[in-house]
């Protein structure tokens, strides 16, 4: 489909991709690039960045050159585009010499609308030379934050991409990223010479993601309950801090009858590859992983991301949870969090050997993360606010909005806790302090004669669990610090003083220990698993369509979502098309897929 200038971008959206309307700023971005201007696009994961360069590449004369850092991702995008009838190829180290030659010939003959290419290959003189001989429609630099030296995805090859502007000044460039912060954005601008590019910043809200933070009591069984109640037989990612915990959690889930696979840097490359592949291709796999997993996973139907440990920062939390629900259907960001997490992170920080300045930054990030966990108001508002985006309304789709949290005035309790820390010499951990407060006569307390201190037994009005909650919140707010000694001893901080002097009123969050399944998603959402009641006709159609999709995916050796997304199948159930024309109206079915799969899916639909 080599381009004819007169085709409109909306035509292409309808005909090739099967979508009826642009989302957000897609149309203005696309027009900017079609007109030959540069663009810098900041859009959240799942926002629809790909179309912003795919459509201009199809419409503009020549070939769009797409720089992408990950081979697996490239491969999937190219497979998906081919199924949509787009003339596309990729060049990376996974290809044989012969394949490379073939692609280069296609390129020279001007047959390609898009060429995906790894950055290191693009910058080779040989490739640049080749590009000088053809008509380049545009350069798209995907995952543009990879130029940032301070980011976690830094790719040295990305720095060299400034040659594009030097050697091809007349070709429009579009850089895209889902990393929102201003310093990264400025670095992208600077390194890629995009100062004069038009900036497109979308809202970073992911309204389909429901944020929840649970009090940790028995993390594993809480996780199992969550999966069984809300996402049986669905794709999810479970993050743990350590490799050991990853292995143990995966194995335990497996024993509970859940298809769970571990993923971390301690596994061999081939095992990791195999597990990632199964996660992408099968529909019900749960991957249990360290943060090593995720970059470049653009599986659209991940229904939940669960955190068994606290991430280091809200940046990480946002990025990791953002891997859920790229397809726009309801998804969950679920986390368990407790006293031990706070102690551990505080300890890690205080024993960190990083430079003072780095430590202070880490400290600030941790404070923000803890604040997010303890907050009693809308989590989404707080999360977006952290990234500089102010929301007027509360979201109605986080735990605090759905089940408002009660708080209680605990100034006296805070004073009791803090002075107990002081009276016992700032050398003891939470459990000991609680025993003293509750007047428990243990051998250690006897040994240190802490039954003699004034705070012994002054805290009998709260249970042990309640005191743990108080200590957790005091630590989370920085009113108590964890000592570097490695034993979790608590110390006062500068902030403790005004509280002890009674100059500050303290409110605590009332922890709710949920024993029954609360907060389950209402069936109003378009969530595949919960959408159809279990015995309904609709559910049967849904299952039949899914099994047809699986059959085709296996036949062709591609992930099921590359054939059709869940959202497309759900529309089929809802509108029940009976002719090819009706089927073509369903979102996500372009001309090519209609021709290829239309009859087979109609056959399924017509059985009902
Ligand atoms: P990003 O790269 O920004 O994370 P993608 O480009 O992968 O997002 O798009 C996310 C999902 O949204 C994809 O499944 C894509 O097909 C879908 N999508 C994008 N634009 C539209 C649109 N205008 N209408 C319907 N679906 C869209
Ligand atoms: Zn909310």
Coordinates of C-alpha atoms and ligand atoms in Angstrom, one line a residue:
X1 CA 0.0 0.0 0.0
X2 CA 2.4 2.7 -1.1
X3 CA 1.2 6.0 -0.1
X4 CA -1.0 8.3 -2.0
X5 CA -1.0 11.8 -0.5
X6 CA -4.7 12.2 -0.8
X7 CA -5.7 9.5 1.6
X8 CA -6.7 11.0 4.8
X9 CA -5.4 9.8 8.1
X10 CA -8.9 8.9 9.2
X11 CA -9.3 6.7 6.2
X12 CA -6.2 4.8 7.2
X13 CA -7.3 4.5 10.8
X14 CA -10.6 3.0 9.6
X15 CA -9.5 0.9 6.8
X16 CA -6.1 -0.5 8.0
X17 CA -6.6 -0.5 11.7
X18 CA -10.3 -0.9 11.9
X19 CA -10.8 1.9 14.5
X20 CA -13.5 4.5 14.1
X21 CA -12.0 7.6 15.8
X22 CA -8.7 9.0 17.0
X23 CA -7.9 9.1 20.7
X24 CA -6.7 12.2 22.5
X25 CA -4.0 14.0 20.6
X26 CA -3.3 11.3 18.1
X27 CA -4.8 13.3 15.2
X28 CA -2.9 16.5 15.8
X29 CA 0.3 14.6 16.3
X30 CA -0.2 12.6 13.1
X31 CA -1.0 15.8 11.1
X32 CA 2.1 17.5 12.5
X33 CA 4.3 14.7 11.2
X34 CA 2.5 14.3 7.9
X35 CA 3.2 18.0 7.3
X36 CA 6.9 17.3 7.7
X37 CA 7.3 18.9 11.2
X38 CA 9.0 17.4 14.3
X39 CA 7.1 16.2 17.3
X40 CA 8.0 15.1 20.9
X41 CA 5.2 13.0 22.3
X42 CA 4.7 12.2 26.0
X43 CA 1.9 9.8 26.3
X44 CA 1.2 7.1 28.9
X45 CA 1.5 3.4 28.3
X46 CA -1.5 2.2 26.4
X47 CA -2.2 5.8 25.2
X48 CA -1.8 4.8 21.5
X49 CA 1.7 6.1 20.6
X50 CA 2.3 3.5 17.8
X51 CA -0.4 4.9 15.5
X52 CA 1.3 8.4 15.7
X53 CA 4.1 7.2 13.5
X54 CA 2.5 4.3 11.8
X55 CA -0.1 6.3 10.0
X56 CA 2.2 9.1 8.9
X57 CA 4.6 6.4 7.6
X58 CA 1.8 4.9 5.5
X59 CA 0.6 8.3 4.2
X60 CA 3.8 10.1 3.5
X61 CA 5.9 9.2 0.5
X62 CA 8.8 6.8 1.2
X63 CA 9.6 4.6 4.2
X64 CA 9.1 5.5 7.9
X65 CA 12.2 4.4 9.8
X66 CA 11.3 3.3 13.4
X67 CA 14.0 3.1 16.0
X68 CA 13.1 0.7 18.7
X69 CA 15.4 -0.7 21.4
X70 CA 13.9 -4.2 21.9
X71 CA 14.0 -7.0 19.4
X72 CA 11.1 -8.9 20.9
X73 CA 8.9 -5.9 20.7
X74 CA 9.9 -5.1 17.2
X75 CA 9.1 -8.6 16.1
X76 CA 5.6 -8.4 17.6
X77 CA 4.8 -5.0 16.1
X78 CA 5.9 -6.1 12.7
X79 CA 3.9 -9.3 12.9
X80 CA 0.8 -7.4 13.9
X81 CA 1.2 -4.8 11.2
X82 CA 1.7 -7.5 8.5
X83 CA -1.6 -9.0 9.5
X84 CA -3.1 -5.7 8.9
X85 CA -1.7 -5.6 5.4
X86 CA 1.0 -3.0 6.0
X87 CA 4.2 -3.3 4.1
X88 CA 6.7 -3.6 6.9
X89 CA 10.0 -5.2 7.9
X90 CA 12.6 -5.1 10.5
X91 CA 16.4 -5.1 10.7
X92 CA 18.2 -6.4 13.8
X93 CA 20.7 -8.9 14.9
X94 CA 18.2 -11.7 14.9
X95 CA 18.2 -11.9 11.2
X96 CA 20.4 -14.0 9.0
X97 CA 22.6 -12.4 6.4
X98 CA 20.3 -13.5 3.7
X99 CA 17.2 -12.0 5.4
X100 CA 19.0 -8.7 5.9
X101 CA 19.8 -8.6 2.2
X102 CA 16.2 -9.3 1.3
X103 CA 15.0 -6.5 3.5
X104 CA 17.5 -4.1 2.1
X105 CA 16.4 -4.9 -1.4
X106 CA 12.8 -4.3 -0.5
X107 CA 13.8 -1.0 1.0
X108 CA 15.8 0.0 -2.0
X109 CA 12.9 -0.8 -4.3
X110 CA 10.7 1.5 -2.2
X111 CA 8.3 -1.3 -1.2
X112 CA 8.2 -0.7 2.5
X113 CA 5.9 1.7 4.4
X114 CA 7.8 1.1 7.6
X115 CA 11.1 -0.3 8.6
X116 CA 11.8 -1.1 12.3
X117 CA 15.5 -0.9 13.2
X118 CA 17.7 -1.3 16.2
X119 CA 19.6 1.9 17.1
X120 CA 23.0 0.4 16.8
X121 CA 22.3 -0.8 13.3
X122 CA 20.8 2.4 12.2
X123 CA 23.9 4.4 13.2
X124 CA 26.2 2.2 11.2
X125 CA 27.7 4.0 8.1
X126 CA 26.4 1.3 5.9
X127 CA 22.8 1.8 7.0
X128 CA 23.0 5.5 6.9
X129 CA 24.4 5.3 3.4
X130 CA 21.5 3.1 2.4
X131 CA 19.0 5.6 3.7
X132 CA 20.6 8.4 1.7
X133 CA 19.7 6.4 -1.4
X134 CA 16.0 6.1 -0.6
X135 CA 13.1 8.2 0.3
X136 CA 12.7 8.4 4.0
X137 CA 9.2 9.4 5.1
X138 CA 10.1 10.1 8.8
X139 CA 12.2 9.0 11.7
X140 CA 10.4 7.7 14.7
X141 CA 12.4 7.3 17.9
X142 CA 10.4 5.0 20.2
X143 CA 11.2 4.7 23.9
X144 CA 13.0 8.0 23.6
X145 CA 13.8 8.2 27.3
X146 CA 16.5 5.6 26.5
X147 CA 18.8 8.6 25.7
X148 CA 18.6 9.7 29.3
X149 CA 21.8 8.8 31.1
X150 CA 20.1 9.1 34.5
X151 CA 17.2 6.8 33.6
X152 CA 17.1 3.1 34.2
X153 CA 16.7 2.2 30.6
X154 CA 19.8 4.1 29.3
X155 CA 21.0 2.9 25.9
X156 CA 24.3 4.4 24.9
X157 CA 23.4 3.9 21.2
X158 CA 20.5 6.3 21.6
X159 CA 22.9 9.2 22.1
X160 CA 24.2 8.7 18.6
X161 CA 20.8 9.2 17.1
X162 CA 21.5 12.9 16.9
X163 CA 23.2 12.0 13.5
X164 CA 19.7 11.7 12.0
X165 CA 19.1 15.4 12.3
X166 CA 22.5 16.2 11.0
X167 CA 22.4 14.0 8.0
X168 CA 18.7 14.2 7.2
X169 CA 17.6 17.7 8.1
X170 CA 14.6 17.7 5.9
X171 CA 13.1 14.5 7.3
X172 CA 10.5 14.9 10.1
X173 CA 11.3 13.2 13.4
X174 CA 8.9 12.1 16.1
X175 CA 10.3 11.0 19.5
X176 CA 7.9 9.1 21.8
X177 CA 8.1 8.1 25.5
X178 CA 5.9 7.2 28.4
X179 CA 8.3 8.7 30.9
X180 CA 6.7 11.9 32.1
X181 CA 9.2 13.8 34.2
X182 CA 10.5 17.1 33.1
X183 CA 14.2 16.4 33.4
X184 CA 13.9 13.4 31.1
X185 CA 11.9 15.4 28.6
X186 CA 14.5 18.1 28.6
X187 CA 17.3 15.6 28.1
X188 CA 15.5 14.0 25.2
X189 CA 15.0 17.4 23.6
X190 CA 18.6 18.3 24.1
X191 CA 20.2 15.0 23.0
X192 CA 18.1 14.5 20.0
X193 CA 18.2 18.1 19.0
X194 CA 14.4 18.5 19.2
X195 CA 14.2 21.9 20.8
X196 CA 12.1 23.3 18.1
X197 CA 9.8 20.2 17.9
X198 CA 6.2 20.7 18.9
X199 CA 5.6 19.2 22.3
X200 CA 2.5 17.0 22.9
X201 CA 1.9 16.1 26.5
X202 CA -1.1 13.9 27.3
X203 CA -2.6 13.3 30.7
X204 CA -0.8 10.5 32.4
X205 CA -3.9 9.2 34.0
X206 CA -4.8 5.6 33.3
X207 CA -8.4 5.6 34.2
X208 CA -9.0 1.9 33.6
X209 CA -6.5 1.0 36.3
X210 CA -7.9 0.6 39.8
X211 CA -5.3 1.3 42.5
X212 CA -5.5 -0.6 45.7
X213 CA -3.1 -0.9 48.7
X214 CA -3.9 -3.6 51.2
X215 CA -2.6 -4.0 54.8
X216 CA -0.3 -7.0 54.6
X217 CA -1.2 -9.8 57.0
X218 CA -0.5 -13.0 55.1
X219 CA 0.7 -11.7 51.8
X220 CA 0.6 -15.0 49.9
X221 CA -2.9 -16.0 50.8
X222 CA -4.0 -12.5 50.2
X223 CA -2.6 -12.7 46.7
X224 CA -4.2 -16.0 46.1
X225 CA -7.5 -14.8 47.2
X226 CA -7.2 -11.7 45.0
X227 CA -6.3 -13.8 41.9
X228 CA -9.0 -16.4 42.5
X229 CA -11.7 -13.9 43.3
X230 CA -11.0 -11.4 40.6
X231 CA -8.7 -12.7 37.9
X232 CA -8.9 -16.5 37.6
X233 CA -7.4 -17.7 34.3
X234 CA -6.1 -14.3 33.4
X235 CA -2.7 -12.8 32.7
X236 CA -1.0 -10.9 35.5
X237 CA 2.4 -9.8 36.8
X238 CA 3.4 -10.3 40.4
X239 CA 6.4 -8.2 41.5
X240 CA 8.7 -9.3 44.4
X241 CA 11.8 -7.6 45.7
X242 CA 14.2 -10.6 45.8
X243 CA 15.0 -13.5 43.5
X244 CA 14.4 -15.9 46.3
X245 CA 11.0 -14.6 47.0
X246 CA 10.2 -14.7 43.2
X247 CA 11.1 -18.4 43.1
X248 CA 9.2 -19.2 46.2
X249 CA 6.1 -17.3 45.3
X250 CA 5.9 -18.7 41.8
X251 CA 6.3 -22.2 43.1
X252 CA 3.7 -21.7 45.8
X253 CA 1.2 -20.3 43.2
X254 CA 1.9 -23.2 41.0
X255 CA 1.0 -25.6 43.9
X256 CA -2.2 -23.7 44.3
X257 CA -3.2 -24.5 40.7
X258 CA -2.2 -21.2 39.1
X259 CA 0.0 -21.2 36.0
X260 CA 2.9 -19.1 37.4
X261 CA 6.4 -18.7 36.1
X262 CA 9.4 -17.0 37.7
X263 CA 11.5 -14.4 36.0
X264 CA 14.6 -12.7 37.4
X265 CA 18.2 -12.0 36.4
X266 CA 19.5 -15.1 38.2
X267 CA 17.8 -17.4 35.7
X268 CA 19.5 -18.4 32.5
X269 CA 18.8 -16.3 29.4
X270 CA 17.1 -19.3 27.8
X271 CA 14.7 -19.9 30.8
X272 CA 13.9 -16.2 30.9
X273 CA 13.2 -16.2 27.2
X274 CA 11.0 -19.2 27.5
X275 CA 9.0 -17.8 30.4
X276 CA 8.5 -14.4 28.7
X277 CA 7.4 -16.1 25.5
X278 CA 4.8 -18.2 27.3
X279 CA 3.6 -15.2 29.1
X280 CA 3.1 -13.4 25.8
X281 CA 1.6 -16.3 23.9
X282 CA -0.6 -18.0 26.4
X283 CA -3.6 -16.3 27.9
X284 CA -3.5 -17.4 31.5
X285 CA 0.1 -17.1 32.6
X286 CA 1.0 -15.2 35.7
X287 CA 4.6 -14.1 35.7
X288 CA 6.3 -13.6 39.1
X289 CA 9.2 -11.3 38.7
X290 CA 11.7 -8.9 40.1
X291 CA 11.9 -5.5 38.4
X292 CA 14.1 -7.1 35.8
X293 CA 10.9 -7.9 34.0
X294 CA 8.7 -5.6 32.1
X295 CA 10.5 -3.1 29.9
X296 CA 9.2 -3.5 26.4
X297 CA 6.4 -5.9 27.3
X298 CA 3.5 -4.5 25.4
X299 CA 1.1 -7.4 26.0
X300 CA -2.2 -5.5 25.9
X301 CA -4.3 -7.8 28.1
X302 CA -2.4 -8.0 31.3
X303 CA -5.3 -7.7 33.7
X304 CA -3.4 -7.0 36.9
X305 CA -0.1 -6.0 38.4
X306 CA 0.4 -7.2 42.0
X307 CA 3.2 -5.9 44.3
X308 CA 4.2 -8.2 47.1
X309 CA 6.8 -5.6 48.2
X310 CA 6.9 -1.9 48.2
X311 CA 8.6 -0.3 45.1
X312 CA 11.5 2.1 45.7
X313 CA 9.7 5.1 44.3
X314 CA 6.4 6.3 42.9
X315 CA 8.1 6.5 39.5
X316 CA 8.7 2.7 39.7
X317 CA 5.3 2.1 41.0
X318 CA 3.7 4.0 38.2
X319 CA 5.8 2.3 35.5
X320 CA 5.2 -1.2 36.9
X321 CA 1.5 -0.8 37.4
X322 CA 1.2 0.8 34.0
X323 CA 1.9 -2.6 32.4
X324 CA -1.7 -3.6 33.3
X325 CA -4.6 -2.8 31.0
X326 CA -2.9 -1.4 27.9
X327 CA -6.0 -2.4 26.0
X328 CA -8.0 0.1 28.0
X329 CA -10.2 -2.6 29.6
X330 CA -10.5 -2.6 33.4
X331 CA -7.3 -3.7 35.2
X332 CA -6.0 -3.8 38.7
X333 CA -2.9 -2.4 40.4
X334 CA -2.9 -4.3 43.7
X335 CA -0.3 -4.1 46.5
X336 CA 0.1 -5.4 50.0
X337 CA 2.1 -3.3 52.4
X338 CA 3.0 -3.5 56.0
X339 CA 5.3 -2.6 58.9
X340 CA 8.1 -4.8 57.8
X341 CA 8.3 -3.1 54.4
X342 CA 8.8 0.3 56.1
X343 CA 11.4 -1.1 58.4
X344 CA 13.3 -2.8 55.6
X345 CA 13.3 0.1 53.2
X346 CA 14.3 2.6 55.9
X347 CA 17.1 0.3 56.9
X348 CA 18.3 -0.1 53.3
X349 CA 18.4 3.6 53.0
X350 CA 20.3 4.3 56.2
X351 CA 22.9 1.7 55.4
X352 CA 23.2 2.7 51.8
X353 CA 26.7 3.8 50.8
X354 CA 25.6 6.2 48.1
X355 CA 26.8 9.7 48.1
X356 CA 24.9 12.1 50.4
X357 CA 23.2 13.8 47.5
X358 CA 22.0 10.6 46.0
X359 CA 20.9 9.4 49.4
X360 CA 18.8 12.5 49.9
X361 CA 17.1 12.0 46.6
X362 CA 16.4 8.3 47.4
X363 CA 15.1 9.4 50.7
X364 CA 12.7 11.9 49.2
X365 CA 11.4 9.2 46.7
X366 CA 10.8 6.8 49.5
X367 CA 8.9 9.4 51.6
X368 CA 6.6 9.9 48.6
X369 CA 6.1 6.2 48.2
X370 CA 5.3 5.7 51.8
X371 CA 3.0 8.8 51.8
X372 CA 1.1 7.2 48.9
X373 CA 0.6 4.0 50.9
X374 CA -0.7 5.7 54.0
X375 CA -2.9 8.4 52.3
X376 CA -6.5 8.3 53.2
X377 CA -7.7 10.3 50.1
X378 CA -7.9 9.5 46.4
X379 CA -4.8 7.6 45.4
X380 CA -5.0 8.6 41.7
X381 CA -5.1 12.3 42.6
X382 CA -2.0 11.8 44.8
X383 CA -0.1 9.8 42.2
X384 CA -0.8 12.2 39.4
X385 CA -0.1 15.2 41.6
X386 CA 3.3 13.7 42.3
X387 CA 4.0 13.9 38.6
X388 CA 2.8 17.5 38.5
X389 CA -0.7 16.8 37.1
X390 CA -3.5 18.3 39.1
X391 CA -6.9 16.5 39.0
X392 CA -9.9 18.4 40.2
X393 CA -12.1 15.4 41.0
X394 CA -11.5 12.3 43.0
X395 CA -11.4 9.2 40.8
X396 CA -14.0 6.8 42.1
X397 CA -11.7 4.0 41.0
X398 CA -9.2 3.5 43.8
X399 CA -9.7 1.8 47.2
X400 CA -9.8 5.1 49.1
X401 CA -12.6 6.4 46.8
X402 CA -14.5 3.2 46.8
X403 CA -14.3 2.3 50.5
X404 CA -13.5 5.6 52.3
X405 CA -11.0 5.2 55.1
X406 CA -11.7 6.3 58.6
X407 CA -9.1 8.1 60.6
X408 CA -8.7 8.6 64.3
X409 CA -7.0 11.2 66.4
X410 CA -4.0 9.6 68.0
X411 CA -1.9 12.5 69.4
X412 CA -1.7 10.8 72.9
X413 CA -0.9 7.4 71.4
X414 CA 1.8 9.0 69.2
X415 CA 3.3 10.6 72.3
X416 CA 3.2 7.4 74.2
X417 CA 5.0 5.6 71.4
X418 CA 7.6 8.2 70.9
X419 CA 8.4 8.6 74.6
X420 CA 8.6 4.9 75.0
X421 CA 11.3 4.9 72.3
X422 CA 13.1 7.7 74.2
X423 CA 12.8 6.1 77.7
X424 CA 14.2 2.8 76.6
X425 CA 17.2 4.5 75.1
X426 CA 16.4 4.4 71.4
X427 CA 17.9 0.9 71.1
X428 CA 14.9 -1.3 70.5
X429 CA 12.7 -2.6 67.7
X430 CA 8.9 -2.4 67.4
X431 CA 8.0 -5.7 69.0
X432 CA 10.0 -4.9 72.2
X433 CA 8.5 -1.4 72.4
X434 CA 5.0 -2.7 72.0
X435 CA 5.6 -5.2 74.9
X436 CA 6.8 -2.3 77.1
X437 CA 3.8 -0.2 76.2
X438 CA 1.4 -3.0 76.9
X439 CA 3.1 -3.9 80.1
X440 CA 4.2 -7.4 79.2
X441 CA 6.8 -8.9 81.5
X442 CA 9.3 -10.6 79.2
X443 CA 12.7 -11.9 80.2
X444 CA 14.4 -9.2 78.1
X445 CA 12.3 -6.4 79.6
X446 CA 13.2 -7.8 83.0
X447 CA 16.8 -7.9 82.1
X448 CA 16.9 -4.3 81.0
X449 CA 14.6 -3.3 83.9
X450 CA 12.3 -1.6 81.5
X451 CA 9.4 -2.4 83.7
X452 CA 10.7 0.5 85.7
X453 CA 10.4 3.1 83.0
X454 CA 7.5 5.5 83.0
X455 CA 6.1 4.2 79.8
X456 CA 5.7 0.6 81.0
X457 CA 2.1 -0.5 80.7
X458 CA 0.7 2.9 79.6
X459 CA -0.6 1.5 76.3
X460 CA -2.9 -1.2 77.3
X461 CA -5.8 0.5 75.5
X462 CA -4.5 -0.6 72.1
X463 CA -4.0 -4.1 70.8
X464 CA -0.7 -5.3 69.5
X465 CA -2.0 -5.0 65.9
X466 CA -3.1 -1.4 66.6
X467 CA 0.2 -0.5 68.0
X468 CA 2.0 -1.9 65.0
X469 CA -0.2 0.3 62.8
X470 CA 0.7 3.3 64.9
X471 CA 4.4 2.5 64.7
X472 CA 4.2 1.9 61.0
X473 CA 2.5 5.2 60.4
X474 CA 5.0 7.1 62.6
X475 CA 7.8 5.6 60.6
X476 CA 6.2 6.2 57.3
X477 CA 5.9 9.9 58.3
X478 CA 9.4 10.2 59.4
X479 CA 8.5 10.7 63.1
X480 CA 10.6 7.7 63.8
X481 CA 13.8 6.5 62.1
X482 CA 15.3 3.1 61.8
X483 CA 18.9 2.8 63.1
X484 CA 21.7 1.6 61.0
X485 CA 22.6 -1.2 63.4
X486 CA 20.6 -3.7 61.3
X487 CA 18.4 -4.8 64.2
X488 CA 15.6 -2.4 63.4
X489 CA 16.1 -0.2 66.4
X490 CA 14.0 2.9 66.4
X491 CA 15.2 6.4 67.1
X492 CA 13.5 9.8 67.4
X493 CA 14.0 12.4 64.6
X494 CA 13.8 16.2 64.6
X495 CA 10.2 15.9 63.6
X496 CA 9.4 13.9 66.7
X497 CA 10.0 16.8 69.1
X498 CA 6.9 19.0 68.3
X499 CA 4.7 15.9 68.7
X500 CA 6.2 15.1 72.1
X501 CA 5.8 18.7 73.2
X502 CA 2.1 18.4 72.2
X503 CA 2.4 21.1 69.5
X504 CA 1.1 18.9 66.8
X505 CA -2.2 17.0 66.4
X506 CA -1.8 13.5 64.9
X507 CA -4.3 11.6 62.9
X508 CA -3.9 8.0 62.0
X509 CA -5.4 5.9 59.3
X510 CA -7.7 3.3 60.7
X511 CA -6.5 0.0 59.2
X512 CA -9.1 -2.3 57.9
X513 CA -8.3 -5.9 57.9
X514 CA -10.4 -7.4 55.2
X515 CA -11.3 -10.9 55.7
X516 CA -14.0 -11.3 53.1
X517 CA -13.9 -10.4 49.5
X518 CA -14.7 -6.7 49.4
X519 CA -14.3 -4.2 46.7
X520 CA -14.9 -6.7 43.9
X521 CA -15.4 -5.1 40.6
X522 CA -18.9 -4.4 39.6
X523 CA -20.1 -6.1 36.4
X524 CA -20.7 -2.8 34.7
X525 CA -17.1 -2.6 33.5
X526 CA -16.1 -4.2 30.2
X527 CA -13.9 -6.7 31.9
X528 CA -13.8 -9.9 30.0
X529 CA -13.8 -12.3 32.9
X530 CA -16.4 -10.6 35.0
X531 CA -18.5 -9.2 32.2
X532 CA -20.5 -12.1 31.3
X533 CA -22.3 -14.1 34.0
X534 CA -21.1 -17.6 34.0
X535 CA -23.9 -19.6 32.4
X536 CA -25.2 -17.0 30.0
X537 CA -25.4 -17.3 26.3
X538 CA -22.9 -14.4 26.0
X539 CA -20.4 -16.3 28.0
X540 CA -20.7 -19.2 25.7
X541 CA -20.2 -17.0 22.6
X542 CA -17.2 -15.4 24.3
X543 CA -15.6 -18.7 25.0
X544 CA -16.2 -19.9 21.5
X545 CA -14.7 -16.8 20.0
X546 CA -11.7 -17.1 22.3
X547 CA -11.1 -20.6 21.3
X548 CA -11.3 -19.8 17.6
X549 CA -8.8 -17.0 18.3
X550 CA -6.5 -19.4 20.1
X551 CA -6.8 -22.0 17.3
X552 CA -5.7 -19.3 14.7
X553 CA -3.0 -18.0 16.9
X554 CA -1.5 -21.4 17.3
X555 CA -1.8 -22.2 13.6
X556 CA 0.2 -19.0 12.8
X557 CA 2.5 -19.1 15.7
X558 CA 1.6 -15.6 17.0
X559 CA 0.2 -14.4 20.4
X560 CA -3.6 -14.5 20.5
X561 CA -3.9 -10.7 20.9
X562 CA -2.2 -10.2 17.6
X563 CA -5.2 -11.8 15.9
X564 CA -7.8 -9.8 17.8
X565 CA -7.7 -7.9 21.1
X566 CA -10.2 -8.9 23.9
X567 CA -12.0 -5.6 23.2
X568 CA -12.7 -6.7 19.7
X569 CA -14.1 -10.0 20.7
X570 CA -16.2 -8.4 23.4
X571 CA -17.7 -6.1 20.8
X572 CA -18.5 -9.2 18.7
X573 CA -20.4 -10.7 21.6
X574 CA -22.2 -7.4 22.3
X575 CA -23.3 -6.5 18.7
X576 CA -23.4 -10.0 17.3
X577 CA -22.6 -9.2 13.7
X578 CA -24.0 -11.7 11.2
X579 CA -22.5 -10.4 7.9
X580 CA -19.1 -9.3 6.8
X581 CA -20.3 -5.8 6.5
X582 CA -21.5 -5.8 10.1
X583 CA -18.3 -7.4 11.2
X584 CA -16.3 -4.7 9.5
X585 CA -18.0 -2.1 11.9
X586 CA -16.4 -3.7 14.9
X587 CA -13.5 -1.8 16.4
X588 CA -10.2 -3.4 15.6
X589 CA -11.2 -5.1 12.4
X590 CA -9.5 -3.5 9.4
X591 CA -9.9 -4.5 5.8
X592 CA -7.1 -7.1 5.8
X593 CA -8.2 -8.9 9.0
X594 CA -11.8 -8.9 7.7
X595 CA -10.7 -10.7 4.6
X596 CA -8.5 -13.1 6.5
X597 CA -10.5 -14.0 9.5
X598 CA -14.0 -12.6 8.8
X599 CA -15.6 -15.8 7.5
X600 CA -14.2 -18.0 10.3
X601 CA -15.5 -15.7 13.0
X602 CA -18.9 -15.3 11.4
X603 CA -19.2 -19.1 11.3
X604 CA -18.6 -19.1 15.1
X605 CA -21.1 -16.3 15.7
X606 CA -23.7 -17.9 13.5
X607 CA -23.8 -21.0 15.6
X608 CA -25.6 -19.0 18.2
Ligands
LIG1 P1 1.5 2.8 23.6 O1 2.6 2.4 22.6 O2 1.2 4.2 23.8 O3 1.6 2.1 24.9 P2 -0.2 1.4 21.7 O4 0.2 2.2 20.6 O5 0.3 0.0 21.9 O6 0.1 2.2 23.1 O7 -1.8 1.4 21.8 C1 -2.4 0.8 22.9 C2 -3.7 0.1 22.5 O8 -4.7 1.0 22.1 C3 -3.5 -0.8 21.3 O9 -4.2 -2.0 21.5 C4 -4.0 0.0 20.1 O10 -4.4 -0.8 19.1 C5 -5.2 0.7 20.8 N1 -5.5 2.0 20.1 C6 -4.6 3.0 19.8 N2 -5.3 4.0 19.2 C7 -6.6 3.7 19.1 C8 -7.8 4.3 18.6 N3 -7.7 5.5 18.1 N4 -8.9 3.6 18.8 C9 -9.0 2.4 19.3 N5 -7.9 1.8 19.8 C10 -6.7 2.4 19.7
LIG2 ZN1 -9.6 7.7 43.8

